[in-house]
mmCIF file of C-alpha atoms and ligand atoms in Angstrom:
data_model
loop_
_atom_site.group_PDB
_atom_site.id
_atom_site.type_symbol
_atom_site.label_atom_id
_atom_site.label_comp_id
_atom_site.label_asym_id
_atom_site.label_seq_id
_atom_site.Cartn_x
_atom_site.Cartn_y
_atom_site.Cartn_z
ATOM 1 C CA MET A 1 250.634 45.372 202.282
ATOM 2 C CA MET A 2 250.414 47.938 198.743
ATOM 3 C CA LYS A 3 252.591 50.831 198.908
ATOM 4 C CA GLU A 4 251.246 54.628 198.341
ATOM 5 C CA ASN A 5 250.256 55.027 195.753
ATOM 6 C CA LYS A 6 252.277 58.028 194.028
ATOM 7 C CA LEU A 7 251.336 59.760 190.023
ATOM 8 C CA PHE A 8 253.626 59.828 186.761
ATOM 9 C CA GLY A 9 253.133 60.788 183.497
ATOM 10 C CA VAL A 10 254.420 62.440 179.920
ATOM 11 C CA VAL A 11 253.036 65.274 178.763
ATOM 12 C CA GLY A 12 253.245 65.526 175.368
ATOM 13 C CA HIS A 13 251.320 66.621 171.710
ATOM 14 C CA PRO A 14 249.777 64.445 169.790
ATOM 15 C CA ILE A 15 250.599 61.609 173.027
ATOM 16 C CA ARG A 16 249.011 58.744 172.007
ATOM 17 C CA HIS A 17 251.420 56.795 170.525
ATOM 18 C CA SER A 18 254.143 57.222 173.492
ATOM 19 C CA LEU A 19 255.066 53.933 175.107
ATOM 20 C CA SER A 20 256.323 55.400 178.241
ATOM 21 C CA PRO A 21 253.422 54.447 180.006
ATOM 22 C CA VAL A 22 253.294 50.971 179.308
ATOM 23 C CA MET A 23 257.342 51.272 179.517
ATOM 24 C CA HIS A 24 257.151 53.157 183.084
ATOM 25 C CA ASN A 25 253.885 50.574 184.455
ATOM 26 C CA ALA A 26 255.575 47.614 183.742
ATOM 27 C CA VAL A 27 258.190 48.237 186.033
ATOM 28 C CA PHE A 28 256.366 49.541 189.132
ATOM 29 C CA LYS A 29 254.583 46.837 188.288
ATOM 30 C CA LYS A 30 257.530 44.705 188.797
ATOM 31 C CA LEU A 31 258.806 46.220 191.883
ATOM 32 C CA GLY A 32 255.586 45.442 193.302
ATOM 33 C CA LEU A 33 254.732 50.121 193.259
ATOM 34 C CA ASN A 34 251.692 51.007 193.254
ATOM 35 C CA TYR A 35 251.915 53.819 191.175
ATOM 36 C CA SER A 36 250.632 54.611 188.198
ATOM 37 C CA TYR A 37 252.248 56.485 184.393
ATOM 38 C CA SER A 38 249.766 57.994 182.274
ATOM 39 C CA ALA A 39 250.039 60.063 179.278
ATOM 40 C CA PHE A 40 248.947 63.431 178.539
ATOM 41 C CA ASP A 41 247.913 65.530 175.767
ATOM 42 C CA ILE A 42 248.267 68.828 176.338
ATOM 43 C CA GLU A 43 248.615 71.847 174.018
ATOM 44 C CA LYS A 44 251.725 74.379 174.413
ATOM 45 C CA ASN A 45 249.188 77.376 176.301
ATOM 46 C CA ASP A 46 247.534 74.736 179.245
ATOM 47 C CA LEU A 47 251.381 73.517 180.280
ATOM 48 C CA ASP A 48 250.825 76.024 183.387
ATOM 49 C CA VAL A 49 247.598 74.590 184.290
ATOM 50 C CA PHE A 50 248.803 71.460 183.579
ATOM 51 C CA LEU A 51 251.452 71.474 186.223
ATOM 52 C CA LYS A 52 249.416 73.567 188.613
ATOM 53 C CA ARG A 53 247.094 70.743 188.688
ATOM 54 C CA CYS A 54 250.257 68.056 188.772
ATOM 55 C CA ARG A 55 251.464 69.955 191.932
ATOM 56 C CA GLU A 56 248.045 69.743 193.392
ATOM 57 C CA MET A 57 247.429 66.212 193.285
ATOM 58 C CA ASN A 58 250.979 65.130 194.288
ATOM 59 C CA PHE A 59 252.802 64.212 190.994
ATOM 60 C CA LEU A 60 256.235 62.810 192.090
ATOM 61 C CA GLY A 61 257.620 63.292 188.205
ATOM 62 C CA LEU A 62 256.683 63.507 184.710
ATOM 63 C CA ASN A 63 258.540 63.424 181.569
ATOM 64 C CA VAL A 64 257.862 65.790 178.789
ATOM 65 C CA THR A 65 258.107 65.254 174.783
ATOM 66 C CA VAL A 66 257.775 66.904 171.839
ATOM 67 C CA PRO A 67 256.698 69.775 171.651
ATOM 68 C CA HIS A 68 256.869 70.606 174.986
ATOM 69 C CA LYS A 69 260.983 69.672 175.967
ATOM 70 C CA VAL A 70 261.688 74.052 175.101
ATOM 71 C CA ASP A 71 258.947 75.822 176.108
ATOM 72 C CA ILE A 72 258.019 74.026 179.395
ATOM 73 C CA ILE A 73 261.635 75.398 180.914
ATOM 74 C CA ARG A 74 259.820 79.160 181.791
ATOM 75 C CA TYR A 75 257.611 77.299 184.288
ATOM 76 C CA LEU A 76 259.852 74.993 186.120
ATOM 77 C CA ASP A 77 261.881 75.836 189.572
ATOM 78 C CA ASP A 78 265.491 74.610 188.750
ATOM 79 C CA LEU A 79 267.343 72.630 185.791
ATOM 80 C CA ASP A 80 270.181 70.467 186.789
ATOM 81 C CA GLU A 81 273.385 70.948 184.355
ATOM 82 C CA ASN A 82 272.379 68.667 181.985
ATOM 83 C CA ALA A 83 269.086 70.140 181.055
ATOM 84 C CA ARG A 84 270.542 74.029 181.645
ATOM 85 C CA LEU A 85 273.070 73.383 178.968
ATOM 86 C CA ILE A 86 271.169 71.311 175.966
ATOM 87 C CA ASN A 87 268.262 74.047 177.154
ATOM 88 C CA ALA A 88 265.575 71.189 176.805
ATOM 89 C CA VAL A 89 264.274 69.324 179.462
ATOM 90 C CA ASN A 90 262.537 65.446 179.557
ATOM 91 C CA THR A 91 262.443 64.633 182.990
ATOM 92 C CA ILE A 92 260.437 66.889 185.558
ATOM 93 C CA LYS A 93 260.616 65.733 189.459
ATOM 94 C CA PHE A 94 258.401 67.386 191.748
ATOM 95 C CA GLU A 95 260.592 67.910 194.902
ATOM 96 C CA ASP A 96 259.159 69.846 198.071
ATOM 97 C CA ASN A 97 256.799 71.403 195.865
ATOM 98 C CA MET A 98 259.419 72.284 193.279
ATOM 99 C CA LEU A 99 259.257 71.737 189.931
ATOM 100 C CA LEU A 100 262.848 70.479 188.933
ATOM 101 C CA GLY A 101 263.122 69.885 185.241
ATOM 102 C CA TYR A 102 266.589 67.017 183.773
ATOM 103 C CA ASN A 103 267.085 66.401 180.472
ATOM 104 C CA THR A 104 268.375 62.295 180.358
ATOM 105 C CA ASP A 105 268.031 61.881 176.533
ATOM 106 C CA GLY A 106 271.667 62.163 175.618
ATOM 107 C CA LEU A 107 272.793 60.045 179.079
ATOM 108 C CA GLY A 108 269.825 57.437 177.251
ATOM 109 C CA CYS A 109 272.029 57.897 173.897
ATOM 110 C CA VAL A 110 275.412 57.109 175.937
ATOM 111 C CA ARG A 111 274.136 54.090 177.876
ATOM 112 C CA ALA A 112 272.472 52.270 174.828
ATOM 113 C CA LEU A 113 276.122 52.894 173.391
ATOM 114 C CA GLU A 114 277.700 51.197 175.906
ATOM 115 C CA GLU A 115 275.601 48.521 176.121
ATOM 116 C CA GLY A 116 276.765 48.037 173.051
ATOM 117 C CA GLY A 117 280.232 47.992 174.378
ATOM 118 C CA GLU A 118 281.657 50.909 173.000
ATOM 119 C CA ARG A 119 283.184 53.326 175.473
ATOM 120 C CA ILE A 120 282.208 57.143 174.434
ATOM 121 C CA GLY A 121 286.007 59.424 175.573
ATOM 122 C CA GLY A 122 288.198 59.315 172.708
ATOM 123 C CA LYS A 123 285.826 58.173 169.897
ATOM 124 C CA ARG A 124 285.070 59.980 166.955
ATOM 125 C CA ILE A 125 281.470 60.622 166.722
ATOM 126 C CA LEU A 126 279.823 61.873 163.887
ATOM 127 C CA ILE A 127 275.895 62.979 164.568
ATOM 128 C CA LEU A 128 273.609 63.284 161.525
ATOM 129 C CA GLY A 129 271.012 65.942 162.672
ATOM 130 C CA ALA A 130 270.663 68.878 164.474
ATOM 131 C CA GLY A 131 267.440 69.073 166.161
ATOM 132 C CA GLY A 132 266.239 68.016 169.810
ATOM 133 C CA ALA A 133 267.937 64.063 170.088
ATOM 134 C CA ALA A 134 270.583 65.108 168.382
ATOM 135 C CA ARG A 135 271.379 68.225 170.380
ATOM 136 C CA ALA A 136 271.349 66.317 173.702
ATOM 137 C CA ILE A 137 272.990 63.636 171.990
ATOM 138 C CA VAL A 138 276.036 66.363 170.668
ATOM 139 C CA PHE A 139 275.944 67.820 174.193
ATOM 140 C CA GLN A 140 276.398 64.640 176.174
ATOM 141 C CA CYS A 141 278.916 62.535 173.696
ATOM 142 C CA ALA A 142 280.789 65.928 174.236
ATOM 143 C CA LEU A 143 280.691 66.238 177.861
ATOM 144 C CA GLU A 144 282.034 62.603 177.485
ATOM 145 C CA GLY A 145 284.930 63.439 175.989
ATOM 146 C CA ALA A 146 284.318 62.129 171.968
ATOM 147 C CA GLU A 147 285.370 63.979 169.402
ATOM 148 C CA ILE A 148 282.240 65.553 167.255
ATOM 149 C CA ALA A 149 280.851 65.977 163.938
ATOM 150 C CA ILE A 150 277.654 66.938 162.821
ATOM 151 C CA SER A 151 276.165 66.520 159.621
ATOM 152 C CA ASN A 152 272.338 68.194 158.887
ATOM 153 C CA ARG A 153 270.251 69.321 156.291
ATOM 154 C CA THR A 154 270.037 72.567 156.982
ATOM 155 C CA MET A 155 273.344 73.646 157.600
ATOM 156 C CA ASP A 156 272.853 76.425 159.404
ATOM 157 C CA ARG A 157 271.460 74.532 162.601
ATOM 158 C CA ALA A 158 274.228 71.798 162.365
ATOM 159 C CA MET A 159 275.867 75.444 162.518
ATOM 160 C CA ARG A 160 274.598 77.643 165.259
ATOM 161 C CA LEU A 161 274.858 73.999 167.701
ATOM 162 C CA ALA A 162 278.778 73.736 166.791
ATOM 163 C CA ARG A 163 279.113 77.577 168.006
ATOM 164 C CA GLU A 164 276.779 76.714 171.040
ATOM 165 C CA ILE A 165 279.538 73.429 171.976
ATOM 166 C CA ARG A 166 282.459 75.658 171.567
ATOM 167 C CA GLU A 167 280.816 78.187 173.283
ATOM 168 C CA LYS A 168 279.969 76.230 176.642
ATOM 169 C CA LEU A 169 282.139 73.607 176.287
ATOM 170 C CA ASN A 170 285.061 75.031 174.849
ATOM 171 C CA LYS A 171 285.228 72.296 172.098
ATOM 172 C CA ARG A 172 285.052 72.472 168.132
ATOM 173 C CA VAL A 173 282.760 70.536 167.078
ATOM 174 C CA LEU A 174 283.538 69.476 162.884
ATOM 175 C CA VAL A 175 280.212 70.585 160.622
ATOM 176 C CA VAL A 176 280.475 68.251 157.787
ATOM 177 C CA ASN A 177 278.117 68.887 154.380
ATOM 178 C CA PHE A 178 274.744 67.191 154.558
ATOM 179 C CA SER A 179 276.061 65.174 150.779
ATOM 180 C CA GLU A 180 276.636 61.668 150.673
ATOM 181 C CA SER A 181 280.722 63.006 149.162
ATOM 182 C CA SER A 182 281.259 64.980 152.484
ATOM 183 C CA ILE A 183 280.156 62.231 154.243
ATOM 184 C CA ARG A 184 282.054 59.232 152.171
ATOM 185 C CA ASP A 185 285.154 61.539 153.305
ATOM 186 C CA ILE A 186 285.008 61.909 156.922
ATOM 187 C CA ILE A 187 283.996 58.035 157.542
ATOM 188 C CA PRO A 188 288.066 56.880 157.149
ATOM 189 C CA THR A 189 288.164 58.729 160.303
ATOM 190 C CA THR A 190 284.707 58.251 162.253
ATOM 191 C CA ASP A 191 284.097 55.082 165.103
ATOM 192 C CA ILE A 192 280.781 55.860 165.853
ATOM 193 C CA LEU A 193 277.897 57.222 163.235
ATOM 194 C CA ILE A 194 274.515 57.878 164.154
ATOM 195 C CA ASN A 195 271.822 58.568 162.912
ATOM 196 C CA ALA A 196 270.037 61.062 164.780
ATOM 197 C CA THR A 197 267.229 62.530 161.857
ATOM 198 C CA SER A 198 264.242 61.284 162.021
ATOM 199 C CA VAL A 199 264.670 59.799 158.365
ATOM 200 C CA GLY A 200 263.535 56.265 158.312
ATOM 201 C CA MET A 201 260.759 56.393 160.565
ATOM 202 C CA TYR A 202 257.532 54.864 160.289
ATOM 203 C CA PRO A 203 255.792 55.231 157.217
ATOM 204 C CA LYS A 204 258.517 55.822 155.796
ATOM 205 C CA ILE A 205 260.232 52.484 156.302
ATOM 206 C CA HIS A 206 262.137 52.766 153.309
ATOM 207 C CA ARG A 207 264.173 56.022 153.170
ATOM 208 C CA SER A 208 267.766 56.139 154.481
ATOM 209 C CA PRO A 209 269.848 59.434 156.013
ATOM 210 C CA VAL A 210 272.795 57.514 154.081
ATOM 211 C CA SER A 211 272.943 55.345 151.740
ATOM 212 C CA SER A 212 275.009 51.831 151.965
ATOM 213 C CA ASP A 213 278.557 53.406 149.247
ATOM 214 C CA VAL A 214 279.161 55.462 152.631
ATOM 215 C CA LEU A 215 279.365 53.231 154.983
ATOM 216 C CA ASN A 216 282.228 50.638 155.547
ATOM 217 C CA PRO A 217 282.802 47.575 158.527
ATOM 218 C CA LYS A 218 284.456 49.395 160.716
ATOM 219 C CA LEU A 219 281.703 51.416 162.043
ATOM 220 C CA THR A 220 279.493 51.167 164.797
ATOM 221 C CA VAL A 221 276.340 52.311 163.714
ATOM 222 C CA MET A 222 273.542 53.103 165.701
ATOM 223 C CA ASP A 223 269.928 54.878 164.980
ATOM 224 C CA ILE A 224 268.018 57.036 167.602
ATOM 225 C CA VAL A 225 264.761 56.189 165.451
ATOM 226 C CA TYR A 226 262.866 53.157 166.945
ATOM 227 C CA ASN A 227 259.784 52.696 164.992
ATOM 228 C CA PRO A 228 260.682 49.891 162.758
ATOM 229 C CA ILE A 229 263.195 49.003 165.571
ATOM 230 C CA GLU A 230 265.802 48.011 162.153
ATOM 231 C CA THR A 231 266.007 50.991 159.852
ATOM 232 C CA GLN A 232 266.968 50.875 156.337
ATOM 233 C CA PHE A 233 269.924 52.717 157.442
ATOM 234 C CA LEU A 234 270.384 49.608 159.934
ATOM 235 C CA ARG A 235 269.399 47.124 157.785
ATOM 236 C CA ASN A 236 272.146 48.516 154.835
ATOM 237 C CA ALA A 237 274.765 48.602 157.857
ATOM 238 C CA LYS A 238 274.540 45.588 158.983
ATOM 239 C CA ARG A 239 274.491 44.202 155.784
ATOM 240 C CA ILE A 240 278.218 45.477 155.522
ATOM 241 C CA GLY A 241 279.106 44.168 157.772
ATOM 242 C CA CYS A 242 279.254 47.188 160.844
ATOM 243 C CA LYS A 243 278.104 46.390 164.620
ATOM 244 C CA THR A 244 274.324 47.965 164.495
ATOM 245 C CA ILE A 245 272.588 49.407 167.731
ATOM 246 C CA ASP A 246 269.385 50.447 167.535
ATOM 247 C CA GLY A 247 266.641 53.156 169.436
ATOM 248 C CA VAL A 248 265.057 51.003 171.545
ATOM 249 C CA GLY A 249 268.188 51.162 173.804
ATOM 250 C CA MET A 250 268.121 55.293 174.084
ATOM 251 C CA PHE A 251 264.596 55.237 174.637
ATOM 252 C CA VAL A 252 264.590 52.828 176.953
ATOM 253 C CA HIS A 253 267.545 54.245 178.816
ATOM 254 C CA GLN A 254 266.173 57.646 179.028
ATOM 255 C CA GLY A 255 263.519 56.106 180.776
ATOM 256 C CA ALA A 256 265.513 54.604 183.285
ATOM 257 C CA GLU A 257 267.589 57.008 183.988
ATOM 258 C CA SER A 258 264.002 58.892 184.816
ATOM 259 C CA LEU A 259 263.305 56.270 187.220
ATOM 260 C CA ARG A 260 266.579 57.009 189.137
ATOM 261 C CA ILE A 261 265.953 61.028 189.142
ATOM 262 C CA TRP A 262 262.084 59.944 190.679
ATOM 263 C CA LEU A 263 262.611 56.857 192.802
ATOM 264 C CA ASP A 264 266.981 56.390 193.143
ATOM 265 C CA ILE A 265 266.275 52.612 192.630
ATOM 266 C CA LYS A 266 267.915 50.333 189.587
ATOM 267 C CA PRO A 267 265.689 49.829 186.893
ATOM 268 C CA PRO A 268 265.057 46.339 185.522
ATOM 269 C CA ILE A 269 266.763 47.285 182.130
ATOM 270 C CA ASP A 270 265.432 44.282 180.087
ATOM 271 C CA LEU A 271 262.105 44.682 181.456
ATOM 272 C CA MET A 272 261.393 47.552 179.844
ATOM 273 C CA ARG A 273 263.184 46.417 176.444
ATOM 274 C CA LYS A 274 261.135 43.703 176.581
ATOM 275 C CA VAL A 275 257.792 45.250 176.703
ATOM 276 C CA VAL A 276 258.536 47.684 174.285
ATOM 277 C CA VAL A 277 259.919 45.405 171.569
ATOM 278 C CA GLU A 278 255.960 43.429 172.219
ATOM 279 C CA LYS A 279 254.734 46.888 171.474
ATOM 280 C CA LEU A 280 257.332 47.817 168.122
ATOM 281 C CA VAL A 281 256.287 44.046 166.611
HETATM 282 N N1 LIG B 1 265.088 56.630 170.543
HETATM 283 C C1 LIG B 1 264.520 57.392 171.255
HETATM 284 O O1 LIG B 1 265.233 57.487 172.102
HETATM 285 C C2 LIG B 1 264.579 58.962 170.607
HETATM 286 C C3 LIG B 1 264.433 59.817 171.995
HETATM 287 C C4 LIG B 1 263.951 61.288 171.050
HETATM 288 C C5 LIG B 1 264.158 61.058 169.566
HETATM 289 N N2 LIG B 1 263.753 59.875 168.806
HETATM 290 C C6 LIG B 1 263.516 59.971 167.274
HETATM 291 O O2 LIG B 1 264.805 60.703 166.765
HETATM 292 C C7 LIG B 1 264.108 61.470 165.769
HETATM 293 C C8 LIG B 1 264.311 62.598 165.713
HETATM 294 O O3 LIG B 1 263.783 63.793 166.797
HETATM 295 P P1 LIG B 1 263.804 65.168 167.317
HETATM 296 O O4 LIG B 1 262.760 65.426 168.366
HETATM 297 O O5 LIG B 1 264.933 65.430 167.308
HETATM 298 O O6 LIG B 1 262.972 65.638 166.004
HETATM 299 P P2 LIG B 1 263.377 67.558 165.920
HETATM 300 O O7 LIG B 1 264.091 68.034 166.315
HETATM 301 O O8 LIG B 1 262.475 67.439 164.497
HETATM 302 O O9 LIG B 1 264.572 67.444 164.439
HETATM 303 C C9 LIG B 1 264.268 66.287 162.768
HETATM 304 C C10 LIG B 1 266.033 65.557 162.219
HETATM 305 O O10 LIG B 1 265.580 66.035 161.270
HETATM 306 C C11 LIG B 1 266.607 66.029 160.233
HETATM 307 N N3 LIG B 1 265.261 65.944 159.064
HETATM 308 C C12 LIG B 1 264.187 65.814 158.928
HETATM 309 N N4 LIG B 1 263.373 65.243 157.919
HETATM 310 C C13 LIG B 1 264.827 65.030 156.814
HETATM 311 C C14 LIG B 1 265.023 64.993 155.892
HETATM 312 N N5 LIG B 1 263.913 64.194 154.903
HETATM 313 N N6 LIG B 1 266.023 64.452 155.636
HETATM 314 C C15 LIG B 1 267.370 64.620 156.011
HETATM 315 N N7 LIG B 1 267.376 65.042 157.703
HETATM 316 C C16 LIG B 1 265.695 65.610 157.645
HETATM 317 C C17 LIG B 1 265.831 67.268 160.615
HETATM 318 O O11 LIG B 1 266.760 68.197 159.796
HETATM 319 P P3 LIG B 1 266.489 70.007 159.812
HETATM 320 O O12 LIG B 1 267.504 70.527 160.496
HETATM 321 O O13 LIG B 1 267.551 69.997 157.962
HETATM 322 O O14 LIG B 1 264.881 69.816 159.828
HETATM 323 C C18 LIG B 1 266.048 67.981 162.217
HETATM 324 O O15 LIG B 1 267.600 67.568 162.313
HETATM 325 C C19 LIG B 1 262.728 61.189 165.801
HETATM 326 O O16 LIG B 1 262.219 59.965 164.619
HETATM 327 C C20 LIG B 1 262.515 60.486 167.046
HETATM 328 O O17 LIG B 1 261.772 59.695 167.005
HETATM 329 C C21 LIG B 1 264.558 58.671 169.004
#
């Protein structure tokens, strides 16, 4: 007998290219759950009404994506510690008529690094970018005991993020100029280099946030851009001999963490990666 139907979804604007429905519906099918996950294109001013409708329809969970991760907070009843620290929500759980906000982006990145054989504690990590995804990654890596440096095109944004980490977590974060020479200087004392900018994302797939000249083979290089799966940045790093980790891993693991929050299950990571990769190639 099929179990009770439960509703899930992702809310963003625009949303039509989201890979979350295909990934989560594949999990539900595999586990024999009669649940469904849909994409909702909602504008900022309609978020309140949308969430009320979700409550009425007994939704169990939502993912939240660009541009609503911060704006949605005002409609939630409570936040977990990560979401509160990062001040952004990518996962909502509906529980006893309450809306609870979580952020699984940073944990998704850390899990992907661990899957690639990296331990985070004590590692020296240079993060390129200071946007929404970078914020979540910087907070999570700081919580896990990494030594962090940030480099962002808009220096002021990186400075503000570093200040926030110092104030909230009492940890020092180095801010590096977003220039090839400054990044080259810090690479010899870096273990993991993460591109958390949107540089290299489709359709500008031949761009890379830094040139091959600044890389060295001892680095582990991760790109959180996942379209294309192998970015120019990762291709350059691979050619030099670096260990590389693509952005699909983070996407899959942030989704897996959402599933753990909603359903307390062990998500089928391999299947999730397979369906996402099939959609991207
Ligand atoms: N794998 C995953 O699960 C996952 C999850 C979330 C996001 N992502 C990907 O991560 C990327 C960033 O997402 P986001 O939500 O953080 O976006 P965002 O908040 O808009 O931030 C964009 C970041 O990229 C930088 N940037 C943009 N264009 C640049 C350029 N031409 N040169 C140098 N830096 C540039 C921005 O620097 P400024 O501050 O100077 O503008 C900022 O740091 C996107 O490609 C997204 O698809 C992947």
